[in-house]
Amino acid sequence: MKSTVVTGIGVTAPNGLGLEAYWDATLAGKSGIEDIKRFDATGYPAGLAGEVPDFRAEDHLPGRLIAQTDHMTRLALVAADWALKDAGVDPGAWDPFDMGVVTASSAGGFEFGQRELQNLWSKGGSYVSAYQSFAWFYAVNTGQISIRNGMRGPSGVIVSDQAGGLDALAQARRQIRKGSRLIVSGGVDGSICPWGHVAQWAGGRMSTSRDPERAYLPFDAAAAGHVPGEGGALLILEEAAAARERGARVYGAVRGYAATFDPKPGSGRPPGLGRAIELALADAGVAAGEVDVVFADAAAVPDLDRTEAHALAAVFGPRGVAVTAPKTMVGRLLSGAASLDVATALLALRDGVIPPTVHVTPDPAHRLDLVTGQARAARLETALVIARGYGGFNSALVVSRSAP
């Protein structure tokens, strides 16, 4: 069976714009969580977010694209450009049907949609942009990336909240196995506007703390919800032999994946996360003892933290594997979260270092070897990335430093 490898990464994250800026900040434990700047959140119950710093779309994109896109899509287009450049790929030199795009989304262009709906209510339909017809759409990132780069191969979008970034990469791997040469995949998301903020608040899992160092504390006894964020990562996936043939630099291989869905609350059946982990390891042909580090979902909701910690202890044993949650530096990025974790895992494998989980004092009851305080040097070959979406989605993905 064909092996799938990652040859390029593009990152737009709250603690770093660009791959190496993000990685340097992450290893240093630098957080991008601050007071919301995109709108006045003074009167809202939650006022913190991870916003991508110093991003000026006009520095990266033509004006015609800026006029027709939401902030989220602009971030995604730039991340795709950077990922392709990182992979050494000029899309114009490839057969357009050999290249596809599979992204994850949570809700689409909320900020654009809010603005146009306000125009509709306050001024009338003639003041609504024609671009509203697609700028809000959850598949818009896939569409705009494919159009900009002339990619006409298998494409799609996955909607499974925080789990989406892993699910998209898994779908991309399927397309590579079916014969596609290159797939741009992952997630870049963001709904930091009044409408999007209230929608996320309705989920009941956001932290109300106004202290950036105390607001998002997964696996801590003081855990009381998460901080939202924007951004994510897009990755270039190729078949391993073809990538080697063209002389591509390889970050690592996508080895295994699985997804499950939690049973209905009150059913008495156990959550599905542990099963997703077991199935992903089986798909990768990797034993639990061969996993060197886990990038946790890290919900920072007490019940969900207990569920994740229990699943990890059941598979790896109490404190049986190093665990980290660098998303404490950026917030939970909706569909962008998991692909950013995969990018971070690949960089950790490359450099032999586990980034820290900042600001957290681990609750001993969770029985986790949680990497906190500062980055930890380690010999790393294989990483597991976990993601869960609101409503019961569970996904797990295994990456390794080298292809099998």
mmCIF file of C-alpha atoms in Angstrom:
data_model
loop_
_atom_site.group_PDB
_atom_site.id
_atom_site.type_symbol
_atom_site.label_atom_id
_atom_site.label_comp_id
_atom_site.label_asym_id
_atom_site.label_seq_id
_atom_site.Cartn_x
_atom_site.Cartn_y
_atom_site.Cartn_z
ATOM 1 C CA MET A 1 0.000 0.000 0.000
ATOM 2 C CA LYS A 2 1.248 3.495 -0.855
ATOM 3 C CA SER A 3 2.843 5.494 1.959
ATOM 4 C CA THR A 4 1.760 9.110 2.401
ATOM 5 C CA VAL A 5 4.266 11.737 3.469
ATOM 6 C CA VAL A 6 4.178 15.439 4.338
ATOM 7 C CA THR A 7 6.470 17.564 2.188
ATOM 8 C CA GLY A 8 5.326 21.098 3.020
ATOM 9 C CA ILE A 9 3.734 23.004 5.901
ATOM 10 C CA GLY A 10 2.153 26.453 6.051
ATOM 11 C CA VAL A 11 1.190 27.939 9.420
ATOM 12 C CA THR A 12 -0.812 30.976 10.484
ATOM 13 C CA ALA A 13 -1.049 30.828 14.262
ATOM 14 C CA PRO A 14 -1.746 33.203 17.163
ATOM 15 C CA ASN A 15 1.811 32.955 18.486
ATOM 16 C CA GLY A 16 3.581 33.045 15.151
ATOM 17 C CA LEU A 17 2.904 33.941 11.523
ATOM 18 C CA GLY A 18 4.806 31.427 9.411
ATOM 19 C CA LEU A 19 6.220 28.003 10.203
ATOM 20 C CA GLU A 20 9.517 28.867 11.864
ATOM 21 C CA ALA A 21 8.124 31.889 13.738
ATOM 22 C CA TYR A 22 5.422 29.639 15.160
ATOM 23 C CA TRP A 23 7.872 26.876 16.048
ATOM 24 C CA ASP A 24 10.328 29.236 17.740
ATOM 25 C CA ALA A 25 7.527 30.761 19.820
ATOM 26 C CA THR A 26 6.120 27.361 20.712
ATOM 27 C CA LEU A 27 9.435 25.976 21.905
ATOM 28 C CA ALA A 28 9.935 29.131 23.974
ATOM 29 C CA GLY A 29 6.496 28.738 25.570
ATOM 30 C CA LYS A 30 5.309 32.040 24.117
ATOM 31 C CA SER A 31 1.540 32.421 24.237
ATOM 32 C CA GLY A 32 -0.588 34.259 21.703
ATOM 33 C CA ILE A 33 -3.670 34.415 23.922
ATOM 34 C CA GLU A 34 -4.625 38.016 24.732
ATOM 35 C CA ASP A 35 -7.620 40.321 25.023
ATOM 36 C CA ILE A 36 -9.729 40.239 21.869
ATOM 37 C CA LYS A 37 -8.784 42.995 19.426
ATOM 38 C CA ARG A 38 -10.987 42.185 16.426
ATOM 39 C CA PHE A 39 -14.047 43.598 18.199
ATOM 40 C CA ASP A 40 -14.945 45.165 21.531
ATOM 41 C CA ALA A 41 -15.608 42.211 23.825
ATOM 42 C CA THR A 42 -16.031 44.284 26.996
ATOM 43 C CA GLY A 43 -19.649 43.298 27.531
ATOM 44 C CA TYR A 44 -19.249 39.636 26.623
ATOM 45 C CA PRO A 45 -18.845 36.837 29.197
ATOM 46 C CA ALA A 46 -15.543 35.767 27.610
ATOM 47 C CA GLY A 47 -12.974 38.258 26.396
ATOM 48 C CA LEU A 48 -9.806 36.378 25.451
ATOM 49 C CA ALA A 49 -8.767 34.764 22.180
ATOM 50 C CA GLY A 50 -5.775 33.646 20.179
ATOM 51 C CA GLU A 51 -5.589 36.050 17.226
ATOM 52 C CA VAL A 52 -3.009 35.780 14.450
ATOM 53 C CA PRO A 53 -0.599 38.719 14.918
ATOM 54 C CA ASP A 54 0.682 41.157 12.323
ATOM 55 C CA PHE A 55 -1.371 39.692 9.479
ATOM 56 C CA ARG A 56 -2.053 42.138 6.653
ATOM 57 C CA ALA A 57 -3.825 40.336 3.839
ATOM 58 C CA GLU A 58 -2.819 42.994 1.330
ATOM 59 C CA ASP A 59 0.828 42.070 1.921
ATOM 60 C CA HIS A 60 0.171 38.569 0.602
ATOM 61 C CA LEU A 61 -2.895 38.522 -1.657
ATOM 62 C CA PRO A 62 -4.245 40.495 -4.636
ATOM 63 C CA GLY A 63 -7.038 42.977 -3.992
ATOM 64 C CA ARG A 64 -9.596 41.000 -5.974
ATOM 65 C CA LEU A 65 -9.243 38.111 -3.515
ATOM 66 C CA ILE A 66 -9.401 40.323 -0.460
ATOM 67 C CA ALA A 67 -12.720 41.786 -1.607
ATOM 68 C CA GLN A 68 -14.366 38.386 -1.944
ATOM 69 C CA THR A 69 -12.990 36.534 1.084
ATOM 70 C CA ASP A 70 -13.441 36.327 4.827
ATOM 71 C CA HIS A 71 -10.468 36.848 7.153
ATOM 72 C CA MET A 72 -10.380 33.079 7.744
ATOM 73 C CA THR A 73 -10.031 32.348 4.024
ATOM 74 C CA ARG A 74 -7.277 34.918 3.626
ATOM 75 C CA LEU A 75 -5.326 33.130 6.345
ATOM 76 C CA ALA A 76 -5.938 29.825 4.578
ATOM 77 C CA LEU A 77 -4.828 31.111 1.170
ATOM 78 C CA VAL A 78 -1.579 32.402 2.647
ATOM 79 C CA ALA A 79 -0.979 29.155 4.552
ATOM 80 C CA ALA A 80 -1.512 27.202 1.313
ATOM 81 C CA ASP A 81 0.925 29.447 -0.563
ATOM 82 C CA TRP A 82 3.542 28.944 2.135
ATOM 83 C CA ALA A 83 2.983 25.173 2.284
ATOM 84 C CA LEU A 84 3.427 24.826 -1.487
ATOM 85 C CA LYS A 85 6.568 26.957 -1.416
ATOM 86 C CA ASP A 86 7.897 24.928 1.517
ATOM 87 C CA ALA A 87 7.313 21.754 -0.495
ATOM 88 C CA GLY A 88 9.100 23.173 -3.540
ATOM 89 C CA VAL A 89 5.952 22.890 -5.640
ATOM 90 C CA ASP A 90 5.015 25.221 -8.480
ATOM 91 C CA PRO A 91 1.382 24.278 -9.171
ATOM 92 C CA GLY A 92 1.603 25.741 -12.668
ATOM 93 C CA ALA A 93 4.140 23.077 -13.586
ATOM 94 C CA TRP A 94 1.914 20.175 -12.510
ATOM 95 C CA ASP A 95 -1.035 18.508 -14.197
ATOM 96 C CA PRO A 96 -4.051 20.228 -12.565
ATOM 97 C CA PHE A 97 -5.878 16.909 -12.245
ATOM 98 C CA ASP A 98 -2.995 15.451 -10.209
ATOM 99 C CA MET A 99 -3.561 18.004 -7.419
ATOM 100 C CA GLY A 100 -6.491 18.295 -5.010
ATOM 101 C CA VAL A 101 -7.553 20.143 -1.878
ATOM 102 C CA VAL A 102 -9.231 18.682 1.218
ATOM 103 C CA THR A 103 -9.785 21.078 4.097
ATOM 104 C CA ALA A 104 -11.701 21.043 7.350
ATOM 105 C CA SER A 105 -14.154 23.709 8.445
ATOM 106 C CA SER A 106 -16.346 24.461 11.422
ATOM 107 C CA ALA A 107 -18.649 27.186 10.182
ATOM 108 C CA GLY A 108 -17.177 29.118 7.259
ATOM 109 C CA GLY A 109 -16.688 32.872 6.962
ATOM 110 C CA PHE A 110 -18.603 34.125 9.990
ATOM 111 C CA GLU A 111 -17.132 37.632 10.055
ATOM 112 C CA PHE A 112 -17.946 38.252 6.389
ATOM 113 C CA GLY A 113 -21.421 36.840 6.917
ATOM 114 C CA GLN A 114 -22.090 39.000 9.961
ATOM 115 C CA ARG A 115 -21.124 42.156 8.102
ATOM 116 C CA GLU A 116 -23.366 41.389 5.132
ATOM 117 C CA LEU A 117 -26.320 40.404 7.312
ATOM 118 C CA GLN A 118 -25.941 43.681 9.182
ATOM 119 C CA ASN A 119 -26.027 45.477 5.831
ATOM 120 C CA LEU A 120 -29.180 43.555 4.917
ATOM 121 C CA TRP A 121 -30.987 44.407 8.152
ATOM 122 C CA SER A 122 -29.879 48.038 8.394
ATOM 123 C CA LYS A 123 -29.661 49.163 4.754
ATOM 124 C CA GLY A 124 -31.405 46.637 2.549
ATOM 125 C CA GLY A 125 -30.604 43.893 0.077
ATOM 126 C CA SER A 126 -28.926 46.151 -2.460
ATOM 127 C CA TYR A 127 -26.117 46.727 0.046
ATOM 128 C CA VAL A 128 -25.292 43.030 0.419
ATOM 129 C CA SER A 129 -22.140 41.906 -1.410
ATOM 130 C CA ALA A 130 -22.596 39.356 -4.171
ATOM 131 C CA TYR A 131 -19.639 37.540 -2.608
ATOM 132 C CA GLN A 132 -21.816 36.691 0.397
ATOM 133 C CA SER A 133 -23.157 33.857 -1.768
ATOM 134 C CA PHE A 134 -19.969 31.898 -1.130
ATOM 135 C CA ALA A 135 -17.662 33.792 1.279
ATOM 136 C CA TRP A 136 -19.561 32.409 4.290
ATOM 137 C CA PHE A 137 -19.663 28.828 2.938
ATOM 138 C CA TYR A 138 -17.909 26.109 4.931
ATOM 139 C CA ALA A 139 -16.286 24.767 1.721
ATOM 140 C CA VAL A 140 -14.914 28.160 0.695
ATOM 141 C CA ASN A 141 -11.301 27.514 1.728
ATOM 142 C CA THR A 142 -11.133 24.404 -0.435
ATOM 143 C CA GLY A 143 -12.679 26.269 -3.341
ATOM 144 C CA GLN A 144 -10.494 29.358 -3.160
ATOM 145 C CA ILE A 145 -7.262 27.380 -2.724
ATOM 146 C CA SER A 146 -8.087 25.109 -5.654
ATOM 147 C CA ILE A 147 -9.008 28.046 -7.921
ATOM 148 C CA ARG A 148 -5.947 30.113 -6.972
ATOM 149 C CA ASN A 149 -3.600 27.196 -7.679
ATOM 150 C CA GLY A 150 -5.377 25.529 -10.593
ATOM 151 C CA MET A 151 -6.004 22.324 -8.660
ATOM 152 C CA ARG A 152 -8.724 20.274 -10.331
ATOM 153 C CA GLY A 153 -8.163 16.859 -8.772
ATOM 154 C CA PRO A 154 -10.204 15.199 -5.981
ATOM 155 C CA SER A 155 -11.248 17.828 -3.448
ATOM 156 C CA GLY A 156 -13.668 18.254 -0.567
ATOM 157 C CA VAL A 157 -14.344 19.575 2.899
ATOM 158 C CA ILE A 158 -14.826 17.855 6.257
ATOM 159 C CA VAL A 159 -17.031 19.336 8.982
ATOM 160 C CA SER A 160 -16.422 17.732 12.375
ATOM 161 C CA ASP A 161 -15.423 20.657 14.597
ATOM 162 C CA GLN A 162 -12.037 20.226 16.331
ATOM 163 C CA ALA A 163 -11.628 16.719 14.898
ATOM 164 C CA GLY A 164 -11.860 18.057 11.355
ATOM 165 C CA GLY A 165 -8.178 18.717 10.851
ATOM 166 C CA LEU A 166 -7.353 15.030 11.357
ATOM 167 C CA ASP A 167 -10.342 13.837 9.356
ATOM 168 C CA ALA A 168 -9.291 16.034 6.418
ATOM 169 C CA LEU A 169 -5.750 14.651 6.463
ATOM 170 C CA ALA A 170 -7.146 11.127 6.526
ATOM 171 C CA GLN A 171 -9.312 11.877 3.508
ATOM 172 C CA ALA A 172 -6.273 13.346 1.755
ATOM 173 C CA ARG A 173 -4.343 10.148 2.468
ATOM 174 C CA ARG A 174 -7.164 8.146 0.866
ATOM 175 C CA GLN A 175 -6.895 10.258 -2.279
ATOM 176 C CA ILE A 176 -3.128 9.761 -2.413
ATOM 177 C CA ARG A 177 -3.658 6.013 -2.147
ATOM 178 C CA LYS A 178 -6.141 6.214 -5.013
ATOM 179 C CA GLY A 179 -3.575 7.837 -7.275
ATOM 180 C CA SER A 180 -3.542 11.589 -6.673
ATOM 181 C CA ARG A 181 -0.019 13.021 -6.745
ATOM 182 C CA LEU A 182 -0.538 15.893 -4.303
ATOM 183 C CA ILE A 183 -3.238 17.021 -1.871
ATOM 184 C CA VAL A 184 -3.286 20.284 0.079
ATOM 185 C CA SER A 185 -4.952 19.415 3.369
ATOM 186 C CA GLY A 186 -5.596 20.473 6.946
ATOM 187 C CA GLY A 187 -7.598 23.311 8.401
ATOM 188 C CA VAL A 188 -7.455 27.061 8.926
ATOM 189 C CA ASP A 189 -10.401 28.487 10.817
ATOM 190 C CA GLY A 190 -11.582 31.428 12.859
ATOM 191 C CA SER A 191 -14.808 33.048 13.996
ATOM 192 C CA ILE A 192 -13.557 35.877 16.199
ATOM 193 C CA CYS A 193 -16.393 38.306 15.636
ATOM 194 C CA PRO A 194 -19.494 38.989 17.759
ATOM 195 C CA TRP A 195 -21.667 36.494 15.888
ATOM 196 C CA GLY A 196 -19.029 33.757 15.919
ATOM 197 C CA HIS A 197 -18.063 34.454 19.521
ATOM 198 C CA VAL A 198 -21.647 34.128 20.744
ATOM 199 C CA ALA A 199 -22.114 30.963 18.709
ATOM 200 C CA GLN A 200 -19.081 29.403 20.382
ATOM 201 C CA TRP A 201 -20.207 30.643 23.786
ATOM 202 C CA ALA A 202 -23.480 28.768 23.320
ATOM 203 C CA GLY A 203 -21.525 25.518 23.369
ATOM 204 C CA GLY A 204 -20.930 26.005 27.090
ATOM 205 C CA ARG A 205 -17.197 25.232 27.070
ATOM 206 C CA MET A 206 -15.511 28.629 26.925
ATOM 207 C CA SER A 207 -13.529 30.033 29.830
ATOM 208 C CA THR A 208 -14.706 33.275 31.416
ATOM 209 C CA SER A 209 -11.323 34.118 32.911
ATOM 210 C CA ARG A 210 -9.773 37.402 31.781
ATOM 211 C CA ASP A 211 -6.280 36.320 32.840
ATOM 212 C CA PRO A 212 -4.402 34.881 29.820
ATOM 213 C CA GLU A 213 -2.298 32.697 32.095
ATOM 214 C CA ARG A 214 -5.278 31.201 33.936
ATOM 215 C CA ALA A 215 -7.943 30.969 31.267
ATOM 216 C CA TYR A 216 -7.060 27.731 29.448
ATOM 217 C CA LEU A 217 -5.776 25.021 31.784
ATOM 218 C CA PRO A 218 -6.325 21.479 30.463
ATOM 219 C CA PHE A 219 -5.583 18.630 32.895
ATOM 220 C CA ASP A 220 -5.310 21.176 35.724
ATOM 221 C CA ALA A 221 -7.517 21.042 38.815
ATOM 222 C CA ALA A 222 -8.518 24.613 37.921
ATOM 223 C CA ALA A 223 -9.664 23.707 34.389
ATOM 224 C CA ALA A 224 -12.809 25.691 33.546
ATOM 225 C CA GLY A 225 -13.097 25.832 29.779
ATOM 226 C CA HIS A 226 -11.046 26.803 26.756
ATOM 227 C CA VAL A 227 -10.050 29.983 24.958
ATOM 228 C CA PRO A 228 -10.994 30.215 21.264
ATOM 229 C CA GLY A 229 -8.504 31.055 18.567
ATOM 230 C CA GLU A 230 -8.009 31.473 14.833
ATOM 231 C CA GLY A 231 -5.565 30.096 12.299
ATOM 232 C CA GLY A 232 -4.210 26.606 11.776
ATOM 233 C CA ALA A 233 -1.991 24.735 9.342
ATOM 234 C CA LEU A 234 -2.158 23.390 5.811
ATOM 235 C CA LEU A 235 0.048 20.490 4.784
ATOM 236 C CA ILE A 236 1.195 19.120 1.432
ATOM 237 C CA LEU A 237 0.662 15.368 1.217
ATOM 238 C CA GLU A 238 2.299 13.214 -1.439
ATOM 239 C CA GLU A 239 2.983 9.556 -2.102
ATOM 240 C CA ALA A 240 6.346 8.686 -0.547
ATOM 241 C CA ALA A 241 8.086 7.186 -3.595
ATOM 242 C CA ALA A 242 6.982 10.039 -5.865
ATOM 243 C CA ALA A 243 8.132 12.618 -3.339
ATOM 244 C CA ARG A 244 11.546 10.993 -3.107
ATOM 245 C CA GLU A 245 11.774 10.772 -6.881
ATOM 246 C CA ARG A 246 11.341 14.529 -7.267
ATOM 247 C CA GLY A 247 13.849 15.172 -4.474
ATOM 248 C CA ALA A 248 11.356 16.577 -1.993
ATOM 249 C CA ARG A 249 12.258 17.166 1.653
ATOM 250 C CA VAL A 250 10.013 14.959 3.827
ATOM 251 C CA TYR A 251 8.849 16.002 7.309
ATOM 252 C CA GLY A 252 7.350 12.624 8.117
ATOM 253 C CA ALA A 253 4.720 10.054 7.232
ATOM 254 C CA VAL A 254 1.021 9.758 7.987
ATOM 255 C CA ARG A 255 1.004 6.227 9.345
ATOM 256 C CA GLY A 256 -2.428 5.550 10.830
ATOM 257 C CA TYR A 257 -5.835 7.060 11.484
ATOM 258 C CA ALA A 258 -9.169 6.183 13.023
ATOM 259 C CA ALA A 259 -12.366 7.948 14.024
ATOM 260 C CA THR A 260 -15.207 6.996 16.338
ATOM 261 C CA PHE A 261 -18.327 8.661 17.654
ATOM 262 C CA ASP A 262 -19.376 8.817 21.284
ATOM 263 C CA PRO A 263 -22.606 7.069 22.273
ATOM 264 C CA LYS A 264 -25.664 9.012 23.296
ATOM 265 C CA PRO A 265 -25.322 10.501 26.798
ATOM 266 C CA GLY A 266 -26.981 8.299 29.379
ATOM 267 C CA SER A 267 -26.623 5.159 27.262
ATOM 268 C CA GLY A 268 -24.217 3.586 29.724
ATOM 269 C CA ARG A 269 -21.727 2.831 26.951
ATOM 270 C CA PRO A 270 -18.153 4.155 27.257
ATOM 271 C CA PRO A 271 -16.801 7.115 25.257
ATOM 272 C CA GLY A 272 -15.209 6.253 21.928
ATOM 273 C CA LEU A 273 -11.868 8.039 22.302
ATOM 274 C CA GLY A 274 -9.907 5.047 23.566
ATOM 275 C CA ARG A 275 -11.195 2.927 20.721
ATOM 276 C CA ALA A 276 -10.148 5.577 18.193
ATOM 277 C CA ILE A 277 -6.610 5.524 19.610
ATOM 278 C CA GLU A 278 -6.421 1.734 19.484
ATOM 279 C CA LEU A 279 -7.697 1.615 15.911
ATOM 280 C CA ALA A 280 -5.294 4.325 14.754
ATOM 281 C CA LEU A 281 -2.344 2.436 16.238
ATOM 282 C CA ALA A 282 -3.542 -0.762 14.573
ATOM 283 C CA ASP A 283 -3.903 1.030 11.238
ATOM 284 C CA ALA A 284 -0.340 2.310 11.604
ATOM 285 C CA GLY A 285 1.005 -1.087 12.624
ATOM 286 C CA VAL A 286 2.457 0.563 15.716
ATOM 287 C CA ALA A 287 2.390 -0.847 19.247
ATOM 288 C CA ALA A 288 1.514 1.450 22.149
ATOM 289 C CA GLY A 289 5.069 1.191 23.443
ATOM 290 C CA GLU A 290 6.422 2.609 20.178
ATOM 291 C CA VAL A 291 4.600 5.932 20.581
ATOM 292 C CA ASP A 292 7.000 8.543 21.922
ATOM 293 C CA VAL A 293 4.660 11.490 22.469
ATOM 294 C CA VAL A 294 0.947 12.291 22.432
ATOM 295 C CA PHE A 295 -0.438 15.655 21.362
ATOM 296 C CA ALA A 296 -3.602 15.818 23.420
ATOM 297 C CA ASP A 297 -7.000 17.236 22.525
ATOM 298 C CA ALA A 298 -6.924 19.105 25.870
ATOM 299 C CA ALA A 299 -10.492 20.333 26.201
ATOM 300 C CA ALA A 300 -9.958 21.941 29.643
ATOM 301 C CA VAL A 301 -13.442 20.795 30.637
ATOM 302 C CA PRO A 302 -13.128 18.577 33.739
ATOM 303 C CA ASP A 303 -15.267 15.690 32.478
ATOM 304 C CA LEU A 304 -13.634 15.725 29.050
ATOM 305 C CA ASP A 305 -10.142 15.930 30.551
ATOM 306 C CA ARG A 306 -10.916 12.898 32.700
ATOM 307 C CA THR A 307 -12.162 10.990 29.675
ATOM 308 C CA GLU A 308 -9.013 11.751 27.684
ATOM 309 C CA ALA A 309 -6.669 10.986 30.585
ATOM 310 C CA HIS A 310 -8.469 7.697 31.242
ATOM 311 C CA ALA A 311 -8.198 6.708 27.573
ATOM 312 C CA LEU A 312 -4.470 7.443 27.529
ATOM 313 C CA ALA A 313 -3.876 5.518 30.755
ATOM 314 C CA ALA A 314 -5.851 2.563 29.391
ATOM 315 C CA VAL A 315 -3.780 2.394 26.200
ATOM 316 C CA PHE A 316 -0.318 3.424 27.436
ATOM 317 C CA GLY A 317 -0.510 2.837 31.185
ATOM 318 C CA PRO A 318 -0.461 5.532 33.894
ATOM 319 C CA ARG A 319 2.207 8.110 32.982
ATOM 320 C CA GLY A 320 3.227 5.672 30.258
ATOM 321 C CA VAL A 321 3.921 8.211 27.508
ATOM 322 C CA ALA A 322 4.876 11.866 27.305
ATOM 323 C CA VAL A 323 1.829 14.076 26.686
ATOM 324 C CA THR A 324 1.723 17.689 25.587
ATOM 325 C CA ALA A 325 -0.849 20.312 24.626
ATOM 326 C CA PRO A 326 0.899 23.253 22.943
ATOM 327 C CA LYS A 327 -2.521 24.599 22.002
ATOM 328 C CA THR A 328 -2.511 26.228 25.455
ATOM 329 C CA MET A 329 -0.416 28.895 23.688
ATOM 330 C CA VAL A 330 -2.892 29.539 20.876
ATOM 331 C CA GLY A 331 -6.336 28.467 22.063
ATOM 332 C CA ARG A 332 -8.647 25.965 20.432
ATOM 333 C CA LEU A 333 -8.694 26.818 16.735
ATOM 334 C CA LEU A 334 -11.831 24.914 15.723
ATOM 335 C CA SER A 335 -11.022 22.923 12.562
ATOM 336 C CA GLY A 336 -7.529 24.453 12.451
ATOM 337 C CA ALA A 337 -6.498 22.959 15.784
ATOM 338 C CA ALA A 338 -5.698 19.379 14.877
ATOM 339 C CA SER A 339 -3.760 20.096 11.687
ATOM 340 C CA LEU A 340 -1.660 22.617 13.624
ATOM 341 C CA ASP A 341 -0.998 19.881 16.195
ATOM 342 C CA VAL A 342 0.090 17.535 13.376
ATOM 343 C CA ALA A 343 2.446 20.199 12.030
ATOM 344 C CA THR A 344 3.809 20.691 15.544
ATOM 345 C CA ALA A 345 4.245 16.943 15.986
ATOM 346 C CA LEU A 346 6.223 16.706 12.746
ATOM 347 C CA LEU A 347 8.499 19.542 13.835
ATOM 348 C CA ALA A 348 8.952 17.852 17.218
ATOM 349 C CA LEU A 349 9.983 14.622 15.473
ATOM 350 C CA ARG A 350 12.351 16.560 13.219
ATOM 351 C CA ASP A 351 14.111 18.358 16.058
ATOM 352 C CA GLY A 352 13.862 15.804 18.867
ATOM 353 C CA VAL A 353 12.036 18.073 21.279
ATOM 354 C CA ILE A 354 8.587 18.102 22.889
ATOM 355 C CA PRO A 355 7.029 21.579 23.214
ATOM 356 C CA PRO A 356 5.518 22.467 26.599
ATOM 357 C CA THR A 357 1.984 22.802 27.885
ATOM 358 C CA VAL A 358 2.153 26.307 29.332
ATOM 359 C CA HIS A 359 0.603 27.640 32.563
ATOM 360 C CA VAL A 360 -0.725 24.217 33.609
ATOM 361 C CA THR A 361 -0.123 22.476 36.937
ATOM 362 C CA PRO A 362 -1.098 18.856 36.193
ATOM 363 C CA ASP A 363 -3.745 17.323 38.420
ATOM 364 C CA PRO A 364 -2.136 14.105 39.783
ATOM 365 C CA ALA A 365 -5.504 12.365 39.496
ATOM 366 C CA HIS A 366 -5.102 12.298 35.720
ATOM 367 C CA ARG A 367 -1.907 10.188 35.950
ATOM 368 C CA LEU A 368 -0.315 11.864 32.927
ATOM 369 C CA ASP A 369 3.328 12.560 32.120
ATOM 370 C CA LEU A 370 2.406 16.053 30.968
ATOM 371 C CA VAL A 371 5.272 18.145 29.588
ATOM 372 C CA THR A 372 5.007 21.530 31.308
ATOM 373 C CA GLY A 373 7.232 24.493 32.063
ATOM 374 C CA GLN A 374 9.727 24.180 29.223
ATOM 375 C CA ALA A 375 10.413 22.061 26.162
ATOM 376 C CA ARG A 376 11.772 18.548 26.776
ATOM 377 C CA ALA A 377 14.524 17.022 24.623
ATOM 378 C CA ALA A 378 13.745 13.430 23.630
ATOM 379 C CA ARG A 379 14.437 10.783 21.011
ATOM 380 C CA LEU A 380 11.278 10.843 18.922
ATOM 381 C CA GLU A 381 10.205 8.611 16.082
ATOM 382 C CA THR A 382 6.423 8.330 16.407
ATOM 383 C CA ALA A 383 3.710 10.711 17.617
ATOM 384 C CA LEU A 384 -0.010 10.358 18.208
ATOM 385 C CA VAL A 385 -2.337 13.333 17.711
ATOM 386 C CA ILE A 386 -5.801 13.297 19.288
ATOM 387 C CA ALA A 387 -8.740 15.548 18.450
ATOM 388 C CA ARG A 388 -12.367 15.661 19.551
ATOM 389 C CA GLY A 389 -15.247 17.639 18.115
ATOM 390 C CA TYR A 390 -18.335 19.007 19.806
ATOM 391 C CA GLY A 391 -21.136 16.466 19.757
ATOM 392 C CA GLY A 392 -19.057 13.306 20.056
ATOM 393 C CA PHE A 393 -16.441 13.226 17.276
ATOM 394 C CA ASN A 394 -13.192 11.421 18.158
ATOM 395 C CA SER A 395 -10.198 11.186 15.834
ATOM 396 C CA ALA A 396 -6.641 9.931 16.243
ATOM 397 C CA LEU A 397 -3.739 10.134 13.804
ATOM 398 C CA VAL A 398 -0.265 8.597 13.966
ATOM 399 C CA VAL A 399 2.728 10.257 12.311
ATOM 400 C CA SER A 400 6.318 9.068 12.176
ATOM 401 C CA ARG A 401 9.633 10.666 11.305
ATOM 402 C CA SER A 402 10.203 8.269 8.415
ATOM 403 C CA ALA A 403 7.950 6.397 6.017
ATOM 404 C CA PRO A 404 7.594 2.628 6.500
#
